[in-house]
Each structure stands twice: as structure tokens, then as C-alpha cells.
C-alpha positions as a Python dict, from the first residue, in 0.01 Angstrom:
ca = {
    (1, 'X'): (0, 0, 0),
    (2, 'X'): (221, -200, -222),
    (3, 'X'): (592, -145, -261),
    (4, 'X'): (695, 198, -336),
    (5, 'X'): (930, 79, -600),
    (6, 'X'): (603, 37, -796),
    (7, 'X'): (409, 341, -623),
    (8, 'X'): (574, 653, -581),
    (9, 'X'): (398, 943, -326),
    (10, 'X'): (533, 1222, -439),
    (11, 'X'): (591, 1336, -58),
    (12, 'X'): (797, 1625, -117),
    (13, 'X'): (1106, 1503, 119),
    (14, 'X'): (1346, 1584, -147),
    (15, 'X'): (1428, 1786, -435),
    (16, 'X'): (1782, 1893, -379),
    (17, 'X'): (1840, 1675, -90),
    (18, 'X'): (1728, 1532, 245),
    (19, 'X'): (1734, 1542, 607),
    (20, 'X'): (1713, 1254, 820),
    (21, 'X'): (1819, 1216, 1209),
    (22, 'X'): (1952, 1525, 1183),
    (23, 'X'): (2236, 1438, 909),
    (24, 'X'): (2228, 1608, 642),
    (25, 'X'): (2251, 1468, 266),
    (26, 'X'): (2295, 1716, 24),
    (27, 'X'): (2335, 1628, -429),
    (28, 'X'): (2499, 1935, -476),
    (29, 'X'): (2864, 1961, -412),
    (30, 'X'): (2945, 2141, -116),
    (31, 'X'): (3263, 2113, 74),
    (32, 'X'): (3156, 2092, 397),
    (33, 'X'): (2958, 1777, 376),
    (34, 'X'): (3150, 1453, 437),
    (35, 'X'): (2939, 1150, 319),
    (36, 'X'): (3067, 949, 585),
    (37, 'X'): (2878, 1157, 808),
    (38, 'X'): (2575, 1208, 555),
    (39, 'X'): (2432, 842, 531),
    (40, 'X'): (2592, 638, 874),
    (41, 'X'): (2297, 404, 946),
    (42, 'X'): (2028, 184, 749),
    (43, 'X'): (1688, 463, 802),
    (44, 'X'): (1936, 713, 656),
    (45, 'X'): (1994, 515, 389),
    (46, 'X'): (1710, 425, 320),
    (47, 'X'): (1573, 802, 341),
    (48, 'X'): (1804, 910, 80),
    (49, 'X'): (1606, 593, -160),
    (50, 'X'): (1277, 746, -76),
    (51, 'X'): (1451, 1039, -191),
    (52, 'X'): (1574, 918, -543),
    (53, 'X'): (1204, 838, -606),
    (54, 'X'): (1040, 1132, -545),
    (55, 'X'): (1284, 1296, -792),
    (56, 'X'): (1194, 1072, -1041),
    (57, 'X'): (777, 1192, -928),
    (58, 'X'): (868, 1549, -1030),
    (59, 'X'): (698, 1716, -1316),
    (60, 'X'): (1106, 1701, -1469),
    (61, 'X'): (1047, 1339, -1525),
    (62, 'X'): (740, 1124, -1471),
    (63, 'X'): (562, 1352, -1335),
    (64, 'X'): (546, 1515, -1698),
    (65, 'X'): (819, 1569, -1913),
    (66, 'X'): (904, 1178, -1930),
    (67, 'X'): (568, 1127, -2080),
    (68, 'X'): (443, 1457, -2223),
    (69, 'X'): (793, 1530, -2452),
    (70, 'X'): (824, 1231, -2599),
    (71, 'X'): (483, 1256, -2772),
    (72, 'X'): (481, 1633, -2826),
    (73, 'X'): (816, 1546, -2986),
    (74, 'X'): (631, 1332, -3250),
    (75, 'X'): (349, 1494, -3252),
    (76, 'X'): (275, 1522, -3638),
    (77, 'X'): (-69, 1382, -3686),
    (78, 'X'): (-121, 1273, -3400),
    (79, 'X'): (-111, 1615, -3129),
    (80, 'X'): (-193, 1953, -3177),
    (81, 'X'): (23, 2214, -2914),
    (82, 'X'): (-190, 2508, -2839),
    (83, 'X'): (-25, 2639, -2551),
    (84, 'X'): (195, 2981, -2450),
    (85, 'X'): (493, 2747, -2288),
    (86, 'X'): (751, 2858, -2555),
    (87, 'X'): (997, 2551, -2437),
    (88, 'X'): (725, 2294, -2518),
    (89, 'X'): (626, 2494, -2849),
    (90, 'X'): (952, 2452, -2972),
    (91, 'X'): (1009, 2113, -2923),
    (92, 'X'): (651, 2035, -3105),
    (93, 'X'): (792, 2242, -3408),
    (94, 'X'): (1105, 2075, -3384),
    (95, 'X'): (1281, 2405, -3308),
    (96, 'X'): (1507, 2371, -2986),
    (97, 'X'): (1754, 2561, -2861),
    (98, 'X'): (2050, 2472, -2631),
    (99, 'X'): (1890, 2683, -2368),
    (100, 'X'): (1531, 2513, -2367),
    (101, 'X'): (1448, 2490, -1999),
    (102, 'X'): (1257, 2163, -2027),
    (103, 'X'): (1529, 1980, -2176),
    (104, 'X'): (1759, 2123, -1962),
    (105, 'X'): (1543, 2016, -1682),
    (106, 'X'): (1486, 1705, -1741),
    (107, 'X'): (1823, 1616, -1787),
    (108, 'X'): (1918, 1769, -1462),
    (109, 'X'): (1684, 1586, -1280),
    (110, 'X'): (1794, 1238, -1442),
    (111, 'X'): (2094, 1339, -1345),
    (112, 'X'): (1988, 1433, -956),
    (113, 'X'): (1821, 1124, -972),
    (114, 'X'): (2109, 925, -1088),
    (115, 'X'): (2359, 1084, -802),
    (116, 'X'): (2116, 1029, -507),
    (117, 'X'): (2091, 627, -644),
    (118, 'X'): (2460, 652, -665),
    (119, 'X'): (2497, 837, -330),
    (120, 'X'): (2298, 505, -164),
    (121, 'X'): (2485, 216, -400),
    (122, 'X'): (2829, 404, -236),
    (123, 'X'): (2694, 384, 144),
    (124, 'X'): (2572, 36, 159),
    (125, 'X'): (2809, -83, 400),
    (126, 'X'): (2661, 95, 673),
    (127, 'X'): (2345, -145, 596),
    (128, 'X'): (2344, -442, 848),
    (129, 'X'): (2101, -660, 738),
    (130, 'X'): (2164, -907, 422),
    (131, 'X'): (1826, -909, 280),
    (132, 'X'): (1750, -529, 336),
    (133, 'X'): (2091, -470, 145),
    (134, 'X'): (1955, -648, -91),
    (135, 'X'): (1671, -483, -152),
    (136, 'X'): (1806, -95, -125),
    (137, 'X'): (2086, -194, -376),
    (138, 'X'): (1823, -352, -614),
    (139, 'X'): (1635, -3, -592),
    (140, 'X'): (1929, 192, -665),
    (141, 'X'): (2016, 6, -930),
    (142, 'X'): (1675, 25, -1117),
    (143, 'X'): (1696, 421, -1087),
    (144, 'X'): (2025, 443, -1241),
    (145, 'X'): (1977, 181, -1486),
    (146, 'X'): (1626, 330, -1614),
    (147, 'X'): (1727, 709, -1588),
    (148, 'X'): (2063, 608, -1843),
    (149, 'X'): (1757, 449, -2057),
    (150, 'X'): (1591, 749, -2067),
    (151, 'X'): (1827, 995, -2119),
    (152, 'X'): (1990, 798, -2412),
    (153, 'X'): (1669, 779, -2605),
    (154, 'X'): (1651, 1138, -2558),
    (155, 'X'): (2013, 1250, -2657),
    (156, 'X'): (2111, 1000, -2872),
    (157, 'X'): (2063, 855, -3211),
    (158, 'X'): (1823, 566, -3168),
    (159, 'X'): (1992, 204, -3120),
    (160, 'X'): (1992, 12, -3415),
    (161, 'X'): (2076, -349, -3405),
    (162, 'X'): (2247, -362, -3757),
    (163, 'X'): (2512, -120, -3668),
    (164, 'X'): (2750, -80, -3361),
    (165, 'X'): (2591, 215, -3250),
    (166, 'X'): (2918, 390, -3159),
    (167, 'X'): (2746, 709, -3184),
    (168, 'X'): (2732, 956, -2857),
    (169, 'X'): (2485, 851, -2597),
    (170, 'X'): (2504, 1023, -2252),
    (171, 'X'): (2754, 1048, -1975),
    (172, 'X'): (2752, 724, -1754),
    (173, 'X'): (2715, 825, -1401),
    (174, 'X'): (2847, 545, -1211),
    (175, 'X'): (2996, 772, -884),
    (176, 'X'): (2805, 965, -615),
    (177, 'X'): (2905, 1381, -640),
    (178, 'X'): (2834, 1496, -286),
    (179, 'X'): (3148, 1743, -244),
    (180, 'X'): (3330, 1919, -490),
    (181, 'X'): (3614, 1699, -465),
    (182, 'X'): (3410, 1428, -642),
    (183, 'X'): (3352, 1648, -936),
    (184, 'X'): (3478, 1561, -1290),
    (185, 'X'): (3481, 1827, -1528),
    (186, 'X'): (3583, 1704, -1794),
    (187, 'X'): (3319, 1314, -1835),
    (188, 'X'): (3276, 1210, -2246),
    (189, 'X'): (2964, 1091, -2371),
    (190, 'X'): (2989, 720, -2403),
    (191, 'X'): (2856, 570, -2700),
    (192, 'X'): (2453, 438, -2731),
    (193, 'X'): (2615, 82, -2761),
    (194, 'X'): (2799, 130, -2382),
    (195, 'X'): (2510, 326, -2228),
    (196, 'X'): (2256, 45, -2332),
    (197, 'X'): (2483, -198, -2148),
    (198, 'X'): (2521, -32, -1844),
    (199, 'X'): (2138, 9, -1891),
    (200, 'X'): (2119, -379, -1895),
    (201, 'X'): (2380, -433, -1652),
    (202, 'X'): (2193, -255, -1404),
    (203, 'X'): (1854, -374, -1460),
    (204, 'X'): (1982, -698, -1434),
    (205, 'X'): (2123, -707, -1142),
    (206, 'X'): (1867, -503, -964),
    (207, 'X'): (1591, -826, -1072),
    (208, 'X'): (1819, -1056, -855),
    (209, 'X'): (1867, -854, -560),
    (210, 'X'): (1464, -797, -544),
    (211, 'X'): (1225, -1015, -396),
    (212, 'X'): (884, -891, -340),
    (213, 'X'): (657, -869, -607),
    (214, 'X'): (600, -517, -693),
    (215, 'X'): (1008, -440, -699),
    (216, 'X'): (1107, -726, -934),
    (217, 'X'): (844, -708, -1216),
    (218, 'X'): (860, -304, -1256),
    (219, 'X'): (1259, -416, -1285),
    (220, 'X'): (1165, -655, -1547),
    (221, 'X'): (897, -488, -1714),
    (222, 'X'): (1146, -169, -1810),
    (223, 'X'): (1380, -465, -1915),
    (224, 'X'): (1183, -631, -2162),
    (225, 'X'): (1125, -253, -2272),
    (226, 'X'): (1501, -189, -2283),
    (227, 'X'): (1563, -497, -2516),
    (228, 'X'): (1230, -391, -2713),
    (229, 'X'): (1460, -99, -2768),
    (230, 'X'): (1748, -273, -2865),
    (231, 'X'): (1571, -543, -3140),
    (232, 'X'): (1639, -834, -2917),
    (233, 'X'): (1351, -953, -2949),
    (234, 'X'): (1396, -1342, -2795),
    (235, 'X'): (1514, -1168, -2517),
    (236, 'X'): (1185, -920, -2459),
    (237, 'X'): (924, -1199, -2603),
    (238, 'X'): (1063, -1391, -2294),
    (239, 'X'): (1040, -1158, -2022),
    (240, 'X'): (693, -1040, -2141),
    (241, 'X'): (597, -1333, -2157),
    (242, 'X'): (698, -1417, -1748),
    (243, 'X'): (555, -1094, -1688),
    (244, 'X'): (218, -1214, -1856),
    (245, 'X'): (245, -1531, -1687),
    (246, 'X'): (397, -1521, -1348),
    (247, 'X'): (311, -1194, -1219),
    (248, 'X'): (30, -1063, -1070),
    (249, 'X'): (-118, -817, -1262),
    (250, 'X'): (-363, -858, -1538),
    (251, 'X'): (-562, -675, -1812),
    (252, 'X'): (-874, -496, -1668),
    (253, 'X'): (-1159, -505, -1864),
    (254, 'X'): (-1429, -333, -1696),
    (255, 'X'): (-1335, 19, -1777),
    (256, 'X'): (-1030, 121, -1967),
    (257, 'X'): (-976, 412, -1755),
    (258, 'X'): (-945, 195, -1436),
    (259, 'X'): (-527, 238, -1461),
    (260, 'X'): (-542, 609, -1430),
    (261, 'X'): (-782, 652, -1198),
    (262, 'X'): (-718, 376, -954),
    (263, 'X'): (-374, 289, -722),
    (264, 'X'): (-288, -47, -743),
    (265, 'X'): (-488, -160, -1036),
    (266, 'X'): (-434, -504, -1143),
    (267, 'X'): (-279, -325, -1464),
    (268, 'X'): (-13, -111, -1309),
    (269, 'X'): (303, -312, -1263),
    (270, 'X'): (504, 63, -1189),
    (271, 'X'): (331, 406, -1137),
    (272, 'X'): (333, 724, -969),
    (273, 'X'): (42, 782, -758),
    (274, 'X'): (-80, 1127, -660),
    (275, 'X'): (-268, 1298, -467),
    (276, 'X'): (-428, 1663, -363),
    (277, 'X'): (-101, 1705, -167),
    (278, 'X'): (86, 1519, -327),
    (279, 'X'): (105, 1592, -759),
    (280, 'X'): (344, 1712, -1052),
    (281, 'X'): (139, 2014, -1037),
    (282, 'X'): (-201, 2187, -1134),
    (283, 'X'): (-76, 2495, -1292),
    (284, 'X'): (253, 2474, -1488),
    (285, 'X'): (310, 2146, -1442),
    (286, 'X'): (147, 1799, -1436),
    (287, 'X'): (9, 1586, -1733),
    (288, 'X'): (-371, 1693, -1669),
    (289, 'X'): (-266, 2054, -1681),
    (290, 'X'): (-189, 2007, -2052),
    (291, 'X'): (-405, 1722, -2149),
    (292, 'X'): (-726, 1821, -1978),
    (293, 'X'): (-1001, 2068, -2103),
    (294, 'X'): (-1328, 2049, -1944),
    (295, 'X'): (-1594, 2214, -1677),
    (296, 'X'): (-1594, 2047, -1326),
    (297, 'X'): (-1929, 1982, -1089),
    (298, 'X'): (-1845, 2328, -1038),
    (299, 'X'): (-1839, 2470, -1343),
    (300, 'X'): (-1447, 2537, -1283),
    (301, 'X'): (-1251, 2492, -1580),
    (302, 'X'): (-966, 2167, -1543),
    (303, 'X'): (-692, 2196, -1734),
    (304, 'X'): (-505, 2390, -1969),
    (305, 'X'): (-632, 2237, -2284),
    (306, 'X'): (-277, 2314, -2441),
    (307, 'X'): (-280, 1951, -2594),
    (308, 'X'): (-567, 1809, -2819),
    (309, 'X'): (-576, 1538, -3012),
    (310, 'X'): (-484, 1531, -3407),
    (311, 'X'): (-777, 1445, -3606),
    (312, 'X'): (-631, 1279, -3800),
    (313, 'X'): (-519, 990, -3486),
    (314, 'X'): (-835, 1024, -3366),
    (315, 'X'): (-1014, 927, -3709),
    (316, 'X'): (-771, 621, -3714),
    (317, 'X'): (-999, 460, -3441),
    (318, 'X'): (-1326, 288, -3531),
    (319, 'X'): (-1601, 435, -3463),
    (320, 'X'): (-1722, 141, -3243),
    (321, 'X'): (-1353, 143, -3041),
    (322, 'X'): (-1339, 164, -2666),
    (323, 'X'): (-1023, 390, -2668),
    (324, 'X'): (-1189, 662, -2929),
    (325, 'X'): (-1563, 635, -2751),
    (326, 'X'): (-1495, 630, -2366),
    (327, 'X'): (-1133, 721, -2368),
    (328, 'X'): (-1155, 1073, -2621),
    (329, 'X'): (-1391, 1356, -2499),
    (330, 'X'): (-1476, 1667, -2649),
    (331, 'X'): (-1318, 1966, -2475),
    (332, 'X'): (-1552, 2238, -2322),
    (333, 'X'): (-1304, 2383, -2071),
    (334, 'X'): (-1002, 2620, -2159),
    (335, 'X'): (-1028, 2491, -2501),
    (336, 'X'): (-1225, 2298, -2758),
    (337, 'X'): (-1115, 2002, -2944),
    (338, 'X'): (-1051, 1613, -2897),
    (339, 'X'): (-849, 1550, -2516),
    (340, 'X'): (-757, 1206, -2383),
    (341, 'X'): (-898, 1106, -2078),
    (342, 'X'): (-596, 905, -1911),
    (343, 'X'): (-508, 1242, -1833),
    (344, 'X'): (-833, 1399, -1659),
    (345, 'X'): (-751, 1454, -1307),
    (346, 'X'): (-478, 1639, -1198),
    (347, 'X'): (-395, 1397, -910),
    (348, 'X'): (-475, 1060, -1075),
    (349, 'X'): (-217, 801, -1104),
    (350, 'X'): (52, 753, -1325),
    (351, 'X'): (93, 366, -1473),
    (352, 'X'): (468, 419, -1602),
    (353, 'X'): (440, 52, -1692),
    (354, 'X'): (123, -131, -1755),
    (355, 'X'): (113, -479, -1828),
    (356, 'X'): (-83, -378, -2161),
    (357, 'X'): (266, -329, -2248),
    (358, 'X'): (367, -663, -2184),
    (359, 'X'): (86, -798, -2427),
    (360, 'X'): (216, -567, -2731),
    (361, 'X'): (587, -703, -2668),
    (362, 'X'): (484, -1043, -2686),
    (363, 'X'): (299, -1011, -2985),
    (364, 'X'): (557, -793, -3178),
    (365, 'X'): (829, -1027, -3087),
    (366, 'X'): (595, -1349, -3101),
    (367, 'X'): (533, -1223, -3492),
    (368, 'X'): (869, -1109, -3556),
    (369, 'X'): (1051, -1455, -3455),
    (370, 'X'): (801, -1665, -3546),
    (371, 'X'): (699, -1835, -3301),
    (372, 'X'): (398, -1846, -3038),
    (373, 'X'): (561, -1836, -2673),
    (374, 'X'): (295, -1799, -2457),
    (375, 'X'): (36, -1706, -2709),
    (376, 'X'): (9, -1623, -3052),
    (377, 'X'): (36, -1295, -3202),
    (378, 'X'): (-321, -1267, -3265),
    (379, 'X'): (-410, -1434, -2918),
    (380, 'X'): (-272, -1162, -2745),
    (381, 'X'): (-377, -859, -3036),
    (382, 'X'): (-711, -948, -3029),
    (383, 'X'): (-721, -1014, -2644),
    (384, 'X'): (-657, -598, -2652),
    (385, 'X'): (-899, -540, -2913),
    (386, 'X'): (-1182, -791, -2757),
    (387, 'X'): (-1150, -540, -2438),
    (388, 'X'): (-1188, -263, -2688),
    (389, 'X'): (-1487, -393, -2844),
    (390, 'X'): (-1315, -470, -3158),
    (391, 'X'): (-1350, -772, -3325),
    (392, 'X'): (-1064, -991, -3434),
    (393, 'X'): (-762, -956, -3677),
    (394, 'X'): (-522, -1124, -3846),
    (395, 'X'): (-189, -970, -3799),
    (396, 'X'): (98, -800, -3943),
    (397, 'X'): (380, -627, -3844),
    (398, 'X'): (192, -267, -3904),
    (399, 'X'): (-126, -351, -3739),
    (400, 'X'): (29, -509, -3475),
    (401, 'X'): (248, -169, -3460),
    (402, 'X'): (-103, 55, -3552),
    (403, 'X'): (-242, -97, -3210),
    (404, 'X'): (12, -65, -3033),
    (405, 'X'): (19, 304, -3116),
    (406, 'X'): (-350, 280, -3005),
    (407, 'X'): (-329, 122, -2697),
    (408, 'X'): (-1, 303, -2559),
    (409, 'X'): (-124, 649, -2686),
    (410, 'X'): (-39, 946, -2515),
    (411, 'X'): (142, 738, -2262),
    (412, 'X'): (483, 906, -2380),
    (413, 'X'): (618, 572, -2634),
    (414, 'X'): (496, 754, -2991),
    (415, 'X'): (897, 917, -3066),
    (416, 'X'): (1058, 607, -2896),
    (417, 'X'): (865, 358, -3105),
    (418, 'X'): (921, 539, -3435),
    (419, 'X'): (1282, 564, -3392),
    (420, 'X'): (1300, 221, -3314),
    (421, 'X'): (1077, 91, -3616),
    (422, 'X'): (1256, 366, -3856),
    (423, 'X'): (899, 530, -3921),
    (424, 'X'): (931, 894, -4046),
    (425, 'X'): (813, 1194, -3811),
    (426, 'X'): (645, 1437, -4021),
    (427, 'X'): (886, 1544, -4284),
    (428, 'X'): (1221, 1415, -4022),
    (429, 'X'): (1335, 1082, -4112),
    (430, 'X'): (1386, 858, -3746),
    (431, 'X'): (1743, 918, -3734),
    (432, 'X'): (1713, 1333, -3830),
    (433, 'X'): (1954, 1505, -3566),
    (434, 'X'): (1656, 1706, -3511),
    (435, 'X'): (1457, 1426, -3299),
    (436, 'X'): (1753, 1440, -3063),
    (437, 'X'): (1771, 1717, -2772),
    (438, 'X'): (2090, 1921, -2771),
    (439, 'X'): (2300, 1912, -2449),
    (440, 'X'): (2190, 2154, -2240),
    (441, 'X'): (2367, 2493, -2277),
    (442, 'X'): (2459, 2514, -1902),
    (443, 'X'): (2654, 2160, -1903),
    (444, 'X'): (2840, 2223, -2214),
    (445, 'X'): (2977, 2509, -2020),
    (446, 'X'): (3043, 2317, -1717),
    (447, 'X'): (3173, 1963, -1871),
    (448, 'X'): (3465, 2036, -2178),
    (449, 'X'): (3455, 1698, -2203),
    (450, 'X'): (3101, 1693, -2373),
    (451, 'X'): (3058, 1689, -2767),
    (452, 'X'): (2724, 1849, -2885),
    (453, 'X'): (2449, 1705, -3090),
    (454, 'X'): (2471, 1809, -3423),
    (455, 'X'): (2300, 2113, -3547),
    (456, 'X'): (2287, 2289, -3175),
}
């Protein structure tokens, strides 16, 4: 098995906390636990990491709702929600609430997430060993700096390069809560511009404490996606670009479904991998229970069905593409209508980052600078549409953008790519106050110091 920075088992060790040698570490305040006594040697430190992953596994964040929302989010043209989950309904129609229960999870998980990496960061000293330090710092760091990433695209106004983007981000989470004297009641928002630094910061940092393989590209790869983000574009054409280059991992051309069946594909430079034990879920959670909608050997039905594909996307393909004829199937399960297959199996792996990716940065940035580092723009577009069985183009800025949206679809980048290339949603325009989830009900209620999204 590779690293498990890049491959997360979702073992079930923690949710709300952990015990190891008979210490206990718990995220939620309680006075009784001292956190000198919680984390006193290296394995318990390095339990409570293990930890901070498998949060990050759940069906809150990667699992599902990391990849699921931010497509059903923008889902005009592109998905049709069928299902009963009211939470999920809502956010397709645009429609959320304060209360919603999947935004309120998902930001409570970040934020478990985000304590248990800080809970590690502020017990290091206990760790002997220099280049084991190292590594469980560089760890840390990555969960903390990508969990900020996501939560700001989430619940705040997209970053925007031409402005100082002093509009509210999140709440920067830099201290460990682990009794209630460590509690804050009253923590602002920082602005985008600050969170998107600290995002940087951390990623950053974490690439030069890691040295094996696996850790240090899935730290890069969510870097190049970060400055993606941010419309520095030398800065993600360059990193792509070592990614393409210097890493190990490398387009598969075989099958296309290869990445989301297989562990440790050559394409899968960070994922989740899961397993009949070990899953987001098969019922209420989990991205096959929603995506998938067909009859097993068995005749058993798989999947929900609760999201098909638009039509309209799907007629976008050629006819002759790999990613319309092998990737989209006709449902005959729960439901009928047009499903994706990266999501058929409800324990198949989870590519957060695939170096795919890295081939659509390069040539967005490539085009948009002018220059050829590495490859050209249409070297690397019509590398992806060669494996597709496409022949080649010459490119612009919107078909280079049209395959991206291809390539990456259903893969949870639709809303964070239109935001970021100011493409309408439906009738919203990319900045509309209504493509940004309120704060959660329960924190506003908790933290005066929080200012709520407008409109909620």
C-alpha cells in the first residue's frame, strides 16, 4: 500500500475522537481531558493523524458531500436531482436554509477535521525523531490547509484576482479545542484574501516537510489547484507542470474507468479507497448511492438513482467520445435515465486528485500566459482527447474550459470552476449570494462573532 496521505481506509477509528494506549483524545471540549495527557508519545500522535483522515473519508466530506454538492450546486444542465433527501433538493433548487443538515455537516466535519490536525501540529514535541516530525507536521498541515480551501469556496464569494477580496471567508482555525477552556466564542470570519493565504501558507510548508512520493505530490497537486483558484496562473502552470513531469503517475489509457475502480492507479495522485467494510455508505450516504442506477449479477438493484445526467451535458459529447460511450450508461435500476459510471460501485475508490487534472492546468495556464512550459496547450488537450478517441483541436480558452468540464465531470469541480471563470449558473450570475451556503444555524448561535451570508 502506498502512503495513506494519498490513500485513505476509511477504518472507522475515529469520528469524534480516538483511543490509543489507553489515553484518551477527545475533539469535543470536555473539561476533564488534559492534552498533555491525551497525545504523550509518537504512536499516539500519530493515531490521532490516522484519525484526521478518516474524518476527511466520511460521507461529510470526501466521502460525498465534498464531491456530490458542489455539482448538485450547479447542476443546471448538466444534473437532474430526483431524490426524497430534502437537504440535497434544496441545494439543487438553490433554496437553502440555515438549518440544512448537509451544509451544516459538512462544515462541522471540516471543522473536526481541522481541530484533530491542529490537536497533532500542538503535540509535536512529544515526537522524538526529526524526520518522523517531519512528516506528521507535513500531514497536519495539508489537512488544515485543504479543509480552509474547501470551506472558503463553499462560504465565500469566489476569489477574484482583480479585487482584494476582503469579503468574509471562514473562520481560520489555527488552535487545537480539546477542553472548554480553549473555546472562543466569539472567532470573525476572516476575509477570502486571508483564508487563501493561510491556505497557501500551509500547503507550502507541508511540501517541504514531506518526502515520500505519495505525501508531497497530493500536497502539490491541491496547490496548483489552490492557485488555479486564485488566477495565478505562472504559479499553477509550474507546479502542474512538475507534477506532469517529475512524479510518478501518468494518464491511463486502457480504460477510462481504471481510476475508480482500481487503488493505486497510475492516475490517482490522492484518493480515498474503500472497501465492503470500509465505505461512505450504501444507503444514505456514499457517491454510488446517488449516482448509481442499475441491476446487479443478482438482479439487486445498486443505487439510488437520485442523480442522472442532464441531457443536455450528455448531448455535448460526441457521439464517438470515450467519456459519453463507456463512461454514461443507461439506468435500469431504481431509476431510468443517463448515470455516470465513475460512480458504480459503492466501495470503489475515490481519486480526489487525478493527474488528468494536472494536464487541464497546464493547458489553461499554458494558453492563458502564452507560453508552452512543458507542452503546448493543444499537446496536452488533445493528449486527453486522443485517450478519448477524439481527434485533435485547436484551442481556445472555452474549449479548453468545455473539456475540462468533460473530463473532470461529476468529480465535484463544475460550481468551483464557474465561479472562478465568472460563467453564469442557470439564471444566478457566479458571484449570486445564492451559490454561497449560509452559516450553519447552530454556529451562528454558538459564535456572536460570526456575520451571516447574505440573504440567510
Amino acid at each position: 500500500m502506498k502512503s495513506f496521505n494519498k490513500n485513505i481506509l476509511i477504518a472507522g477509528l475515529f469520528l469524534l475522537g480516538i483511543t490509543s494506549c489507553k489515553k484518551e483524545l477527545d475533539i469535543q471540549p470536555k473539561q476533564s481531558i488534559s492534552s498533555d495527557v491525551a497525545l504523550s508519545t509518537t504512536a499516539d500522535v500519530q493515531n490521532a493523524l490516522i484519525g484526521a483522515y478518516t474524518v476527511l473519508a466520511t460521507g461529510d466530506l470526501y466521502g460525498t458531500n465534498l464531491v456530490f454538492i458542489p455539482d448538485l450546486y450547479a447542476n443546471d444542465g448538466y444534473l437532474n436531482w430526483t431524490g426524497s433527501f430534502s437537504t440535497y433538493r434544496d441545494i439543487s433548487n438553490k433554496s437553502i436554509i440555515s438549518t440544512n443538515a448537509d451544509v451544516g455537516r459538512t462544515w462541522n466535519a471540516a471543522y473536526k477535521a481541522i481541530n484533530v490536525a491542529n490537536t497533532v501540529l500542538g503535540a509535536l514535541n512529544v515526537v522524538t525523531d526529526a524526520n518522523t516530525k517531519n512528516v506528521i507536521e507535513g500531514k497536519a498541515l495539508f489537512i488544515r490547509g485543504i479543509m480552509h480551501f474547501e470551506l472558503v469556496r463553499l462560504w465565500g464569494l469566489p476569489y477574484d484576482p482583480a479585487t482584494p477580496n476582503t469579503n468574509l471567508g471562514v473562520p481560520i482555525m489555527t488552535k487545537a479545542i480539546k477542553t472548554t477552556d480553549d473555546v472562543i466564542k466569539n472567532i470573525p470570519r476572516s476575509t477570502v484574501a486571508d483564508v487563501y493565504t493561510a491556505v497557501e501558507n500551509d500547503l507550502k510548508t507541508a511540501i517541504t516537510k514531506l518526502s515520500a512520493v505519495d505525501d508531497k505530490y497530493a500536497a502539490m497537486a491541491f496547490l496548483a489547484r489552490v492557485y488555479l483558484q486564485e488566477g495565478k496562473f505562472q504559479l499553477a502552470r509550474d507546479l502542474s507542470n512538475d507534477i506532469i513531469t517529475n512524479s510518478p503517475y501518468s494518464l491511463i489509457t486502457a480504460s477510462l474507468e481504471t481510476p475508480f475502480r482500481v487503488k493505486n492507479s497510475n492516475e490517482g495522485i490522492f484518493e480515498i479507497q474503500q472497501n465492503d467494510q470500509s465505505n461512505a455508505g450504501s444507503a444514505n450516504d456514499g457517491l454510488a448511492t446517488f449516482y448509481s442506477s442499475y441491476l446487479n449479477s443478482t438482479g439487486g438493484k445498486v443505487g439510488r438513482g437520485d442523480a442522472s445526467i442532464n441531457t443536455t451535458f450528455y448531448n455535448s459529447y460526441s457521439t464517438t467520445d470515450k467519456r459519453r460511450t463507456d463512461m454514461i450508461y443507461d439506468g435500469n435500476g431504481a431509476k431510468s435515465g443517463l448515470f455516470t459510471r465513475k460512480w458504480y460501485n459503492f466501495f470503489d475508490n475515490i481519486p480526489v486528485c487525478r493527474i488528468t487534472e494536472q494536464y487541464l492546468i497546464r493547458a489553461e495556464t499554458n494558453f492563458r500566459l502564452g507560453t508552452s512550459v512543458g507542452a503546448t496547450p493543444a499537446d496536452d488537450i488533445n493528449t486527453l482527447r486522443t485517450r478519448a478517441g477524439l481527434g485533435p483541436i485547436v484551442p481556445t480558452l472555452d474549449l479548453i474550459l468545455t473539456e475540462r468540464d468533460k473530463e473532470l465531470a461529476f468529480e465535484g469541480f463544475r460550481l468551483h470552476d464557474y465561479k472562478r471563470t465568472k460563467r453564469a449558473i442557470g439564471a444566478f450570475p457566479y458571484n449570486s449570494p445564492k451559490l454561497i451556503f449560509p452559516i450553519p444555524d447552530r454556529e451562528m448561535s454558538a459564535n456572536k462573532g460570526l456575520q451571516q451570508n447574505p440573504g440567510y
